[in-house]
Structures are given as C-alpha cells and as structure tokens.
mmCIF file of N, CA and C in Angstrom:
data_model
loop_
_atom_site.group_PDB
_atom_site.id
_atom_site.type_symbol
_atom_site.label_atom_id
_atom_site.label_comp_id
_atom_site.label_asym_id
_atom_site.label_seq_id
_atom_site.Cartn_x
_atom_site.Cartn_y
_atom_site.Cartn_z
ATOM 1 N N UNK A 1 0.991 -16.920 12.385
ATOM 2 C CA UNK A 1 -0.368 -17.156 11.878
ATOM 3 C C UNK A 1 -0.677 -18.499 11.733
ATOM 4 N N UNK A 2 -1.625 -19.116 12.186
ATOM 5 C CA UNK A 2 -2.120 -20.402 12.217
ATOM 6 C C UNK A 2 -3.168 -20.508 11.029
ATOM 7 N N UNK A 3 -3.587 -21.690 10.750
ATOM 8 C CA UNK A 3 -4.556 -22.254 9.780
ATOM 9 C C UNK A 3 -5.690 -21.393 10.102
ATOM 10 N N UNK A 4 -6.551 -21.583 11.407
ATOM 11 C CA UNK A 4 -7.474 -20.633 11.577
ATOM 12 C C UNK A 4 -7.440 -19.265 11.073
ATOM 13 N N UNK A 5 -6.219 -18.676 11.451
ATOM 14 C CA UNK A 5 -6.383 -17.069 11.002
ATOM 15 C C UNK A 5 -6.149 -17.252 9.620
ATOM 16 N N UNK A 6 -5.766 -18.245 8.738
ATOM 17 C CA UNK A 6 -5.744 -18.369 7.180
ATOM 18 C C UNK A 6 -6.972 -18.505 6.512
ATOM 19 N N UNK A 7 -7.904 -19.277 7.419
ATOM 20 C CA UNK A 7 -9.131 -19.813 7.041
ATOM 21 C C UNK A 7 -10.082 -18.382 7.097
ATOM 22 N N UNK A 8 -9.901 -17.724 8.241
ATOM 23 C CA UNK A 8 -10.730 -16.358 8.547
ATOM 24 C C UNK A 8 -10.447 -15.277 7.618
ATOM 25 N N UNK A 9 -9.110 -14.968 7.008
ATOM 26 C CA UNK A 9 -8.689 -13.956 6.437
ATOM 27 C C UNK A 9 -9.053 -14.503 4.796
ATOM 28 N N UNK A 10 -9.393 -15.614 4.377
ATOM 29 C CA UNK A 10 -9.737 -16.223 3.294
ATOM 30 C C UNK A 10 -11.273 -15.766 3.071
ATOM 31 N N UNK A 11 -11.854 -15.441 3.844
ATOM 32 C CA UNK A 11 -13.419 -14.971 3.765
ATOM 33 C C UNK A 11 -13.327 -13.055 3.932
ATOM 34 N N UNK A 12 -12.267 -12.800 3.579
ATOM 35 C CA UNK A 12 -11.922 -11.310 3.707
ATOM 36 C C UNK A 12 -12.432 -10.814 2.222
ATOM 37 N N UNK A 13 -13.569 -10.050 2.565
ATOM 38 C CA UNK A 13 -14.164 -9.359 1.075
ATOM 39 C C UNK A 13 -13.935 -8.120 0.802
ATOM 40 N N UNK A 14 -12.815 -7.403 1.576
ATOM 41 C CA UNK A 14 -12.643 -5.855 0.903
ATOM 42 C C UNK A 14 -11.373 -5.606 1.273
ATOM 43 N N UNK A 15 -10.466 -6.332 2.057
ATOM 44 C CA UNK A 15 -9.163 -6.272 2.743
ATOM 45 C C UNK A 15 -9.122 -5.379 4.003
ATOM 46 N N UNK A 16 -10.501 -5.144 4.600
ATOM 47 C CA UNK A 16 -10.405 -5.040 5.958
ATOM 48 C C UNK A 16 -9.725 -5.780 6.825
ATOM 49 N N UNK A 17 -10.136 -7.126 6.754
ATOM 50 C CA UNK A 17 -9.902 -8.059 7.789
ATOM 51 C C UNK A 17 -8.664 -8.181 7.698
ATOM 52 N N UNK A 18 -7.612 -8.177 6.372
ATOM 53 C CA UNK A 18 -6.167 -8.513 6.587
ATOM 54 C C UNK A 18 -5.570 -7.384 7.235
ATOM 55 N N UNK A 19 -6.082 -5.960 6.929
ATOM 56 C CA UNK A 19 -5.698 -4.801 7.391
ATOM 57 C C UNK A 19 -5.653 -5.063 8.692
ATOM 58 N N UNK A 20 -6.655 -5.293 9.337
ATOM 59 C CA UNK A 20 -6.947 -5.406 10.922
ATOM 60 C C UNK A 20 -5.918 -6.602 11.214
ATOM 61 N N UNK A 21 -5.702 -7.355 10.495
ATOM 62 C CA UNK A 21 -4.673 -8.910 11.242
ATOM 63 C C UNK A 21 -2.924 -7.991 11.241
ATOM 64 N N UNK A 22 -2.952 -6.957 10.091
ATOM 65 C CA UNK A 22 -1.521 -6.498 10.138
ATOM 66 C C UNK A 22 -1.725 -5.980 11.372
ATOM 67 N N UNK A 23 -2.423 -4.550 11.517
ATOM 68 C CA UNK A 23 -2.250 -3.763 12.827
ATOM 69 C C UNK A 23 -2.732 -4.294 13.719
ATOM 70 N N UNK A 24 -3.062 -5.489 14.257
ATOM 71 C CA UNK A 24 -3.002 -6.322 15.410
ATOM 72 C C UNK A 24 -2.331 -7.056 15.840
ATOM 73 N N UNK A 25 -1.106 -7.410 14.765
ATOM 74 C CA UNK A 25 -0.364 -8.721 15.105
ATOM 75 C C UNK A 25 0.947 -8.013 14.379
ATOM 76 N N UNK A 26 1.003 -6.800 14.421
ATOM 77 C CA UNK A 26 2.379 -6.064 13.901
ATOM 78 C C UNK A 26 3.844 -6.724 14.305
ATOM 79 N N UNK A 27 3.962 -7.019 15.896
ATOM 80 C CA UNK A 27 4.935 -7.361 16.406
ATOM 81 C C UNK A 27 5.165 -9.115 15.619
ATOM 82 N N UNK A 28 4.391 -9.529 14.984
ATOM 83 C CA UNK A 28 4.443 -11.345 14.841
ATOM 84 C C UNK A 28 4.206 -11.227 13.137
ATOM 85 N N UNK A 29 4.369 -10.306 12.331
ATOM 86 C CA UNK A 29 4.050 -10.762 11.034
ATOM 87 C C UNK A 29 4.849 -10.963 10.125
ATOM 88 N N UNK A 30 5.866 -10.763 10.276
ATOM 89 C CA UNK A 30 7.399 -10.676 9.179
ATOM 90 C C UNK A 30 7.124 -12.041 8.666
ATOM 91 N N UNK A 31 6.969 -12.935 9.119
ATOM 92 C CA UNK A 31 7.129 -14.198 8.448
ATOM 93 C C UNK A 31 5.647 -14.526 7.513
ATOM 94 N N UNK A 32 4.936 -13.697 7.675
ATOM 95 C CA UNK A 32 3.379 -13.941 7.168
ATOM 96 C C UNK A 32 3.577 -12.764 6.137
ATOM 97 N N UNK A 33 4.062 -11.848 6.145
ATOM 98 C CA UNK A 33 3.730 -10.479 5.519
ATOM 99 C C UNK A 33 3.606 -10.735 3.952
ATOM 100 N N UNK A 34 4.091 -11.709 3.090
ATOM 101 C CA UNK A 34 3.934 -12.065 1.760
ATOM 102 C C UNK A 34 2.643 -12.289 1.478
ATOM 103 N N UNK A 35 2.403 -13.309 2.573
ATOM 104 C CA UNK A 35 1.099 -13.981 2.236
ATOM 105 C C UNK A 35 -0.372 -12.927 2.675
ATOM 106 N N UNK A 36 -0.058 -12.041 3.544
ATOM 107 C CA UNK A 36 -1.142 -11.300 4.000
ATOM 108 C C UNK A 36 -1.178 -10.069 2.635
ATOM 109 N N UNK A 37 -0.316 -9.518 2.435
ATOM 110 C CA UNK A 37 -0.052 -8.731 1.149
ATOM 111 C C UNK A 37 -0.760 -9.577 -0.069
ATOM 112 N N UNK A 38 -0.527 -10.562 -0.367
ATOM 113 C CA UNK A 38 -1.277 -11.420 -1.831
ATOM 114 C C UNK A 38 -2.543 -11.212 -1.481
ATOM 115 N N UNK A 39 -3.255 -11.538 -0.143
ATOM 116 C CA UNK A 39 -4.466 -11.796 0.343
ATOM 117 C C UNK A 39 -5.027 -10.395 0.211
ATOM 118 N N UNK A 40 -4.641 -9.382 0.664
ATOM 119 C CA UNK A 40 -5.092 -7.916 0.317
ATOM 120 C C UNK A 40 -5.083 -7.661 -1.017
ATOM 121 N N UNK A 41 -3.952 -8.053 -1.590
ATOM 122 C CA UNK A 41 -4.142 -7.709 -3.352
ATOM 123 C C UNK A 41 -5.294 -8.143 -3.959
ATOM 124 N N UNK A 42 -5.902 -9.847 -3.457
ATOM 125 C CA UNK A 42 -6.678 -10.337 -4.091
ATOM 126 C C UNK A 42 -8.046 -9.783 -3.759
ATOM 127 N N UNK A 43 -8.241 -9.362 -2.457
ATOM 128 C CA UNK A 43 -9.800 -9.084 -2.300
ATOM 129 C C UNK A 43 -9.857 -7.350 -2.479
ATOM 130 N N UNK A 44 -9.044 -6.722 -2.288
ATOM 131 C CA UNK A 44 -9.251 -5.223 -2.283
ATOM 132 C C UNK A 44 -9.099 -4.512 -3.697
ATOM 133 N N UNK A 45 -10.389 -4.580 -4.197
ATOM 134 C CA UNK A 45 -10.442 -4.468 -5.734
ATOM 135 C C UNK A 45 -10.254 -2.845 -5.642
ATOM 136 N N UNK A 46 -10.251 -2.324 -5.184
ATOM 137 C CA UNK A 46 -10.220 -0.610 -5.070
ATOM 138 C C UNK A 46 -9.089 0.194 -4.265
ATOM 139 N N UNK A 47 -8.254 -0.649 -3.680
ATOM 140 C CA UNK A 47 -6.954 -0.354 -3.197
ATOM 141 C C UNK A 47 -6.970 0.647 -2.006
ATOM 142 N N UNK A 48 -8.285 0.789 -1.443
ATOM 143 C CA UNK A 48 -8.481 1.299 0.105
ATOM 144 C C UNK A 48 -7.561 0.736 0.922
ATOM 145 N N UNK A 49 -7.915 -0.667 1.316
ATOM 146 C CA UNK A 49 -6.910 -1.041 2.611
ATOM 147 C C UNK A 49 -5.391 -1.240 1.890
ATOM 148 N N UNK A 50 -5.258 -1.252 0.673
ATOM 149 C CA UNK A 50 -3.956 -1.363 0.035
ATOM 150 C C UNK A 50 -3.333 -0.053 0.567
ATOM 151 N N UNK A 51 -3.627 0.909 0.364
ATOM 152 C CA UNK A 51 -2.947 1.929 0.483
ATOM 153 C C UNK A 51 -2.852 2.200 2.285
ATOM 154 N N UNK A 52 -4.003 2.228 2.976
ATOM 155 C CA UNK A 52 -3.674 2.091 4.273
ATOM 156 C C UNK A 52 -2.858 1.108 4.999
ATOM 157 N N UNK A 53 -2.817 0.016 4.303
ATOM 158 C CA UNK A 53 -1.746 -0.847 4.868
ATOM 159 C C UNK A 53 -0.353 -0.178 4.594
ATOM 160 N N UNK A 54 -0.165 0.229 3.373
ATOM 161 C CA UNK A 54 1.265 0.756 3.184
ATOM 162 C C UNK A 54 1.624 2.052 3.993
ATOM 163 N N UNK A 55 0.571 2.973 4.069
ATOM 164 C CA UNK A 55 0.849 3.891 4.998
ATOM 165 C C UNK A 55 1.357 3.478 6.472
ATOM 166 N N UNK A 56 0.566 2.721 6.818
ATOM 167 C CA UNK A 56 0.825 1.904 8.071
ATOM 168 C C UNK A 56 2.036 1.490 8.505
ATOM 169 N N UNK A 57 2.254 0.507 7.473
ATOM 170 C CA UNK A 57 3.569 -0.260 7.600
ATOM 171 C C UNK A 57 5.091 0.811 7.184
ATOM 172 N N UNK A 58 4.404 1.797 6.510
ATOM 173 C CA UNK A 58 5.876 2.747 6.641
ATOM 174 C C UNK A 58 5.856 3.762 7.643
ATOM 175 N N UNK A 59 4.806 4.041 8.430
ATOM 176 C CA UNK A 59 4.952 4.680 9.651
ATOM 177 C C UNK A 59 5.260 3.851 10.800
ATOM 178 N N UNK A 60 5.009 2.711 10.774
ATOM 179 C CA UNK A 60 5.755 1.702 11.777
ATOM 180 C C UNK A 60 7.315 1.893 11.474
ATOM 181 N N UNK A 61 7.373 1.107 10.445
ATOM 182 C CA UNK A 61 9.209 1.161 10.152
ATOM 183 C C UNK A 61 9.118 1.292 8.552
ATOM 184 N N UNK A 62 9.491 2.600 8.259
ATOM 185 C CA UNK A 62 9.490 2.499 6.869
ATOM 186 C C UNK A 62 10.887 1.594 6.122
ATOM 187 N N UNK A 63 11.854 1.512 6.499
ATOM 188 C CA UNK A 63 13.553 0.663 6.449
ATOM 189 C C UNK A 63 12.898 -0.445 6.796
ATOM 190 N N UNK A 64 12.291 -1.008 7.766
ATOM 191 C CA UNK A 64 11.920 -2.772 7.957
ATOM 192 C C UNK A 64 11.125 -2.986 6.526
ATOM 193 N N UNK A 65 10.356 -2.514 6.520
ATOM 194 C CA UNK A 65 9.104 -2.916 5.710
ATOM 195 C C UNK A 65 8.982 -2.192 4.341
ATOM 196 N N UNK A 66 10.213 -1.681 4.027
ATOM 197 C CA UNK A 66 10.230 -1.135 2.415
ATOM 198 C C UNK A 66 10.049 -1.781 1.084
ATOM 199 N N UNK A 67 10.421 -3.352 1.408
ATOM 200 C CA UNK A 67 9.638 -4.075 0.129
ATOM 201 C C UNK A 67 8.374 -4.538 0.157
ATOM 202 N N UNK A 68 7.738 -4.684 1.288
ATOM 203 C CA UNK A 68 6.397 -4.621 1.469
ATOM 204 C C UNK A 68 5.726 -3.421 1.238
ATOM 205 N N UNK A 69 5.865 -2.209 1.415
ATOM 206 C CA UNK A 69 5.254 -0.632 1.372
ATOM 207 C C UNK A 69 5.546 -0.867 -0.194
ATOM 208 N N UNK A 70 6.568 -1.231 -1.004
ATOM 209 C CA UNK A 70 6.949 -0.997 -2.628
ATOM 210 C C UNK A 70 5.635 -1.660 -3.021
ATOM 211 N N UNK A 71 5.617 -3.104 -2.639
ATOM 212 C CA UNK A 71 4.909 -3.881 -3.208
ATOM 213 C C UNK A 71 3.266 -3.363 -3.413
ATOM 214 N N UNK A 72 2.776 -2.791 -1.794
ATOM 215 C CA UNK A 72 1.413 -2.225 -1.789
ATOM 216 C C UNK A 72 1.209 -0.822 -2.521
ATOM 217 N N UNK A 73 2.419 -0.205 -2.574
ATOM 218 C CA UNK A 73 2.131 1.029 -3.643
ATOM 219 C C UNK A 73 1.936 0.565 -4.902
ATOM 220 N N UNK A 74 2.705 -0.336 -5.516
ATOM 221 C CA UNK A 74 2.602 -0.775 -6.773
ATOM 222 C C UNK A 74 1.068 -1.328 -7.026
ATOM 223 N N UNK A 75 0.499 -2.033 -6.182
ATOM 224 C CA UNK A 75 -0.683 -2.726 -6.132
ATOM 225 C C UNK A 75 -1.636 -1.615 -5.893
ATOM 226 N N UNK A 76 -1.463 -0.718 -5.213
ATOM 227 C CA UNK A 76 -2.381 0.357 -5.237
ATOM 228 C C UNK A 76 -2.742 1.129 -6.603
ATOM 229 N N UNK A 77 -1.588 1.279 -6.972
ATOM 230 C CA UNK A 77 -1.324 2.165 -8.271
ATOM 231 C C UNK A 77 -2.731 1.424 -9.386
ATOM 232 N N UNK A 78 -2.102 0.122 -9.296
ATOM 233 C CA UNK A 78 -3.036 -0.797 -10.422
ATOM 234 C C UNK A 78 -4.669 -0.981 -10.173
ATOM 235 N N UNK A 79 -4.843 -1.069 -8.671
ATOM 236 C CA UNK A 79 -6.142 -1.025 -8.283
ATOM 237 C C UNK A 79 -7.176 0.108 -8.087
ATOM 238 N N UNK A 80 -6.831 1.002 -7.562
ATOM 239 C CA UNK A 80 -7.210 2.507 -7.695
ATOM 240 C C UNK A 80 -7.571 3.377 -8.884
ATOM 241 N N UNK A 81 -8.030 2.646 -9.658
ATOM 242 C CA UNK A 81 -8.369 3.175 -10.972
ATOM 243 C C UNK A 81 -9.284 4.657 -11.218
ATOM 244 N N UNK A 82 -9.901 4.755 -10.031
ATOM 245 C CA UNK A 82 -10.776 6.080 -10.131
ATOM 246 C C UNK A 82 -9.833 7.496 -8.977
ATOM 247 N N UNK A 83 -8.554 6.695 -8.695
ATOM 248 C CA UNK A 83 -7.371 7.918 -8.145
ATOM 249 C C UNK A 83 -8.091 8.196 -6.752
ATOM 250 N N UNK A 84 -8.630 7.757 -5.928
ATOM 251 C CA UNK A 84 -9.554 8.044 -4.706
ATOM 252 C C UNK A 84 -8.282 7.715 -3.386
ATOM 253 N N UNK A 85 -7.544 6.746 -3.693
ATOM 254 C CA UNK A 85 -6.831 6.572 -2.485
ATOM 255 C C UNK A 85 -4.876 6.958 -2.738
ATOM 256 N N UNK A 86 -4.735 6.653 -4.057
ATOM 257 C CA UNK A 86 -3.494 6.694 -3.919
ATOM 258 C C UNK A 86 -2.565 8.299 -3.993
ATOM 259 N N UNK A 87 -3.452 8.999 -3.880
ATOM 260 C CA UNK A 87 -3.097 10.396 -3.450
ATOM 261 C C UNK A 87 -2.602 10.691 -1.853
ATOM 262 N N UNK A 88 -3.145 9.523 -1.035
ATOM 263 C CA UNK A 88 -2.770 9.491 0.298
ATOM 264 C C UNK A 88 -1.236 8.932 0.418
ATOM 265 N N UNK A 89 -0.838 8.402 -0.723
ATOM 266 C CA UNK A 89 0.529 7.694 -0.826
ATOM 267 C C UNK A 89 1.934 8.858 -1.102
ATOM 268 N N UNK A 90 1.424 10.083 -1.520
ATOM 269 C CA UNK A 90 2.446 11.212 -1.873
ATOM 270 C C UNK A 90 2.973 11.596 -0.891
ATOM 271 N N UNK A 91 2.456 11.708 0.493
ATOM 272 C CA UNK A 91 3.488 12.397 1.451
ATOM 273 C C UNK A 91 4.421 11.059 2.297
ATOM 274 N N UNK A 92 4.275 10.147 1.528
ATOM 275 C CA UNK A 92 5.637 9.190 1.868
ATOM 276 C C UNK A 92 6.855 9.342 1.689
ATOM 277 N N UNK A 93 6.868 10.397 0.695
ATOM 278 C CA UNK A 93 7.956 10.760 0.091
ATOM 279 C C UNK A 93 8.712 12.058 0.580
ATOM 280 N N UNK A 94 8.097 12.549 1.556
ATOM 281 C CA UNK A 94 8.244 13.578 2.295
ATOM 282 C C UNK A 94 7.064 14.863 2.438
ATOM 283 N N UNK A 95 7.076 15.443 3.226
ATOM 284 C CA UNK A 95 6.039 16.419 3.389
ATOM 285 C C UNK A 95 6.476 17.510 2.228
ATOM 286 N N UNK A 96 7.557 17.789 2.064
ATOM 287 C CA UNK A 96 7.799 18.785 0.853
ATOM 288 C C UNK A 96 8.128 17.816 -0.562
ATOM 289 N N UNK A 97 7.597 16.852 -0.765
ATOM 290 C CA UNK A 97 7.466 16.020 -2.231
ATOM 291 C C UNK A 97 7.089 17.317 -3.415
ATOM 292 N N UNK A 98 6.142 17.979 -2.985
ATOM 293 C CA UNK A 98 5.696 18.722 -4.014
ATOM 294 C C UNK A 98 7.261 19.787 -4.655
ATOM 295 N N UNK A 99 7.955 19.838 -3.701
ATOM 296 C CA UNK A 99 9.085 20.702 -4.103
ATOM 297 C C UNK A 99 10.359 19.980 -4.823
ATOM 298 N N UNK A 100 9.869 18.437 -5.021
ATOM 299 C CA UNK A 100 10.776 17.589 -5.645
ATOM 300 C C UNK A 100 10.118 16.746 -6.567
ATOM 301 N N UNK A 101 9.503 17.312 -7.186
ATOM 302 C CA UNK A 101 8.610 16.373 -8.113
ATOM 303 C C UNK A 101 9.486 15.673 -9.498
ATOM 304 N N UNK A 102 10.188 16.833 -10.013
ATOM 305 C CA UNK A 102 11.057 16.169 -11.128
ATOM 306 C C UNK A 102 12.155 14.994 -10.882
ATOM 307 N N UNK A 103 12.663 15.653 -9.777
ATOM 308 C CA UNK A 103 13.610 14.453 -9.050
ATOM 309 C C UNK A 103 13.215 13.319 -8.820
ATOM 310 N N UNK A 104 11.992 13.382 -7.894
ATOM 311 C CA UNK A 104 11.542 12.028 -7.412
ATOM 312 C C UNK A 104 10.943 11.346 -8.721
ATOM 313 N N UNK A 105 10.207 11.968 -9.541
ATOM 314 C CA UNK A 105 9.960 11.206 -11.108
ATOM 315 C C UNK A 105 10.953 10.670 -11.735
ATOM 316 N N UNK A 106 11.910 10.940 -11.462
ATOM 317 C CA UNK A 106 13.203 10.470 -12.304
ATOM 318 C C UNK A 106 13.674 9.535 -11.325
ATOM 319 N N UNK A 107 13.603 9.260 -10.273
ATOM 320 C CA UNK A 107 14.266 8.376 -9.464
ATOM 321 C C UNK A 107 13.391 7.482 -8.724
ATOM 322 N N UNK A 108 12.172 7.074 -8.583
ATOM 323 C CA UNK A 108 11.102 6.473 -8.043
ATOM 324 C C UNK A 108 10.189 6.330 -9.201
ATOM 325 N N UNK A 109 9.703 5.137 -9.720
ATOM 326 C CA UNK A 109 8.904 4.606 -10.454
ATOM 327 C C UNK A 109 7.469 4.872 -9.991
ATOM 328 N N UNK A 110 7.421 4.498 -8.578
ATOM 329 C CA UNK A 110 6.034 4.236 -8.071
ATOM 330 C C UNK A 110 5.493 6.072 -7.777
ATOM 331 N N UNK A 111 6.600 6.678 -7.657
ATOM 332 C CA UNK A 111 6.159 7.833 -7.230
ATOM 333 C C UNK A 111 5.748 8.920 -8.642
ATOM 334 N N UNK A 112 6.463 8.639 -9.458
ATOM 335 C CA UNK A 112 6.074 9.047 -11.054
ATOM 336 C C UNK A 112 4.881 8.814 -11.740
ATOM 337 N N UNK A 113 4.419 7.292 -11.163
ATOM 338 C CA UNK A 113 3.221 6.696 -11.670
ATOM 339 C C UNK A 113 2.016 7.505 -10.872
ATOM 340 N N UNK A 114 2.125 7.384 -9.778
ATOM 341 C CA UNK A 114 1.285 8.332 -8.944
ATOM 342 C C UNK A 114 1.023 9.572 -9.650
ATOM 343 N N UNK A 115 1.719 10.230 -9.583
ATOM 344 C CA UNK A 115 1.947 11.778 -9.440
ATOM 345 C C UNK A 115 1.447 11.911 -11.137
ATOM 346 N N UNK A 116 1.892 10.970 -12.060
ATOM 347 C CA UNK A 116 1.612 11.139 -13.343
ATOM 348 C C UNK A 116 -0.097 10.833 -13.444
ATOM 349 N N UNK A 117 -0.521 10.223 -12.711
ATOM 350 C CA UNK A 117 -2.361 9.717 -12.647
ATOM 351 C C UNK A 117 -3.187 10.764 -11.926
ATOM 352 N N UNK A 118 -2.382 11.464 -11.095
ATOM 353 C CA UNK A 118 -3.058 12.434 -10.462
ATOM 354 C C UNK A 118 -2.923 13.898 -11.125
ATOM 355 N N UNK A 119 -1.818 13.867 -11.669
ATOM 356 C CA UNK A 119 -1.426 15.057 -12.551
ATOM 357 C C UNK A 119 -0.939 14.948 -13.367
ATOM 358 N N UNK A 120 -2.056 14.515 -14.360
ATOM 359 C CA UNK A 120 -1.544 14.163 -15.874
ATOM 360 C C UNK A 120 -0.874 15.263 -17.181
ATOM 361 N N UNK A 121 -0.832 16.297 -16.835
ATOM 362 C CA UNK A 121 -0.195 17.364 -17.252
ATOM 363 C C UNK A 121 1.049 17.921 -16.428
ATOM 364 N N UNK A 122 1.158 17.419 -15.451
ATOM 365 C CA UNK A 122 1.956 18.065 -14.021
ATOM 366 C C UNK A 122 3.720 18.186 -14.242
ATOM 367 N N UNK A 123 3.779 16.741 -14.935
ATOM 368 C CA UNK A 123 5.511 16.300 -15.219
ATOM 369 C C UNK A 123 6.084 16.583 -16.435
#
C-alpha cells in the first residue's frame, strides 16, 4: 500500500472503499491489514462493511485471517446497534451453529455477544 492509496482511503465515507481495497488487493494486504481494519472501523458507523469484510476474509482463509476476522467481528458488534448486519456473522460458526448455541456461547465471547443481541431471551 502506498501513500496515494492511504490518501484515497482516508476519504472513505462509509467503509466501502476500504472493503473494495481489501477485496481487490487480497494477495498483498497482509502487511497493511491492521491499517485497513482501523480505517474501516473509523468510517463504517453502522458496521455494514465491517461485517462484509469479516465474512470475506473468513471465506478466503479463516485460519490465516483469524485475528483480523475477530477484530472485525468485535467492531461489528459495537457498531451495529440496530442488529441489521451482525446476524450475517453467525454462519461463521458453522451451518449448524443453532444446534450448538449453549456450547458456543460458553467458549466464544463474540458468538455469545451476537447471539444475545439477536435473541435476548434465547440463552
């Protein structure tokens, strides 16, 4: 990532530019991923593109991007106050996550926080 890229991304108004940068440069973002996540967290006030970035990185390589995905999920929980997007993160815990709600809630704080927000009486 060069200074021109950073200048362009500093003008991102909602996270879309940063998400597109991640998607279009996936093979070369490892050194800049913290910067990109920080930028997205700064500008995406609703969590929409944060959720999309978490899902994208998880789909590309869940193990390699584990820390980035975790940061993005945590940010999405904080940003998505209307719970419009965080529900899209639940399948990251597996297609059968609903069969394992209790155990996932005990072992994964992000899962527990999302599930509790979406289903306040479900745990």
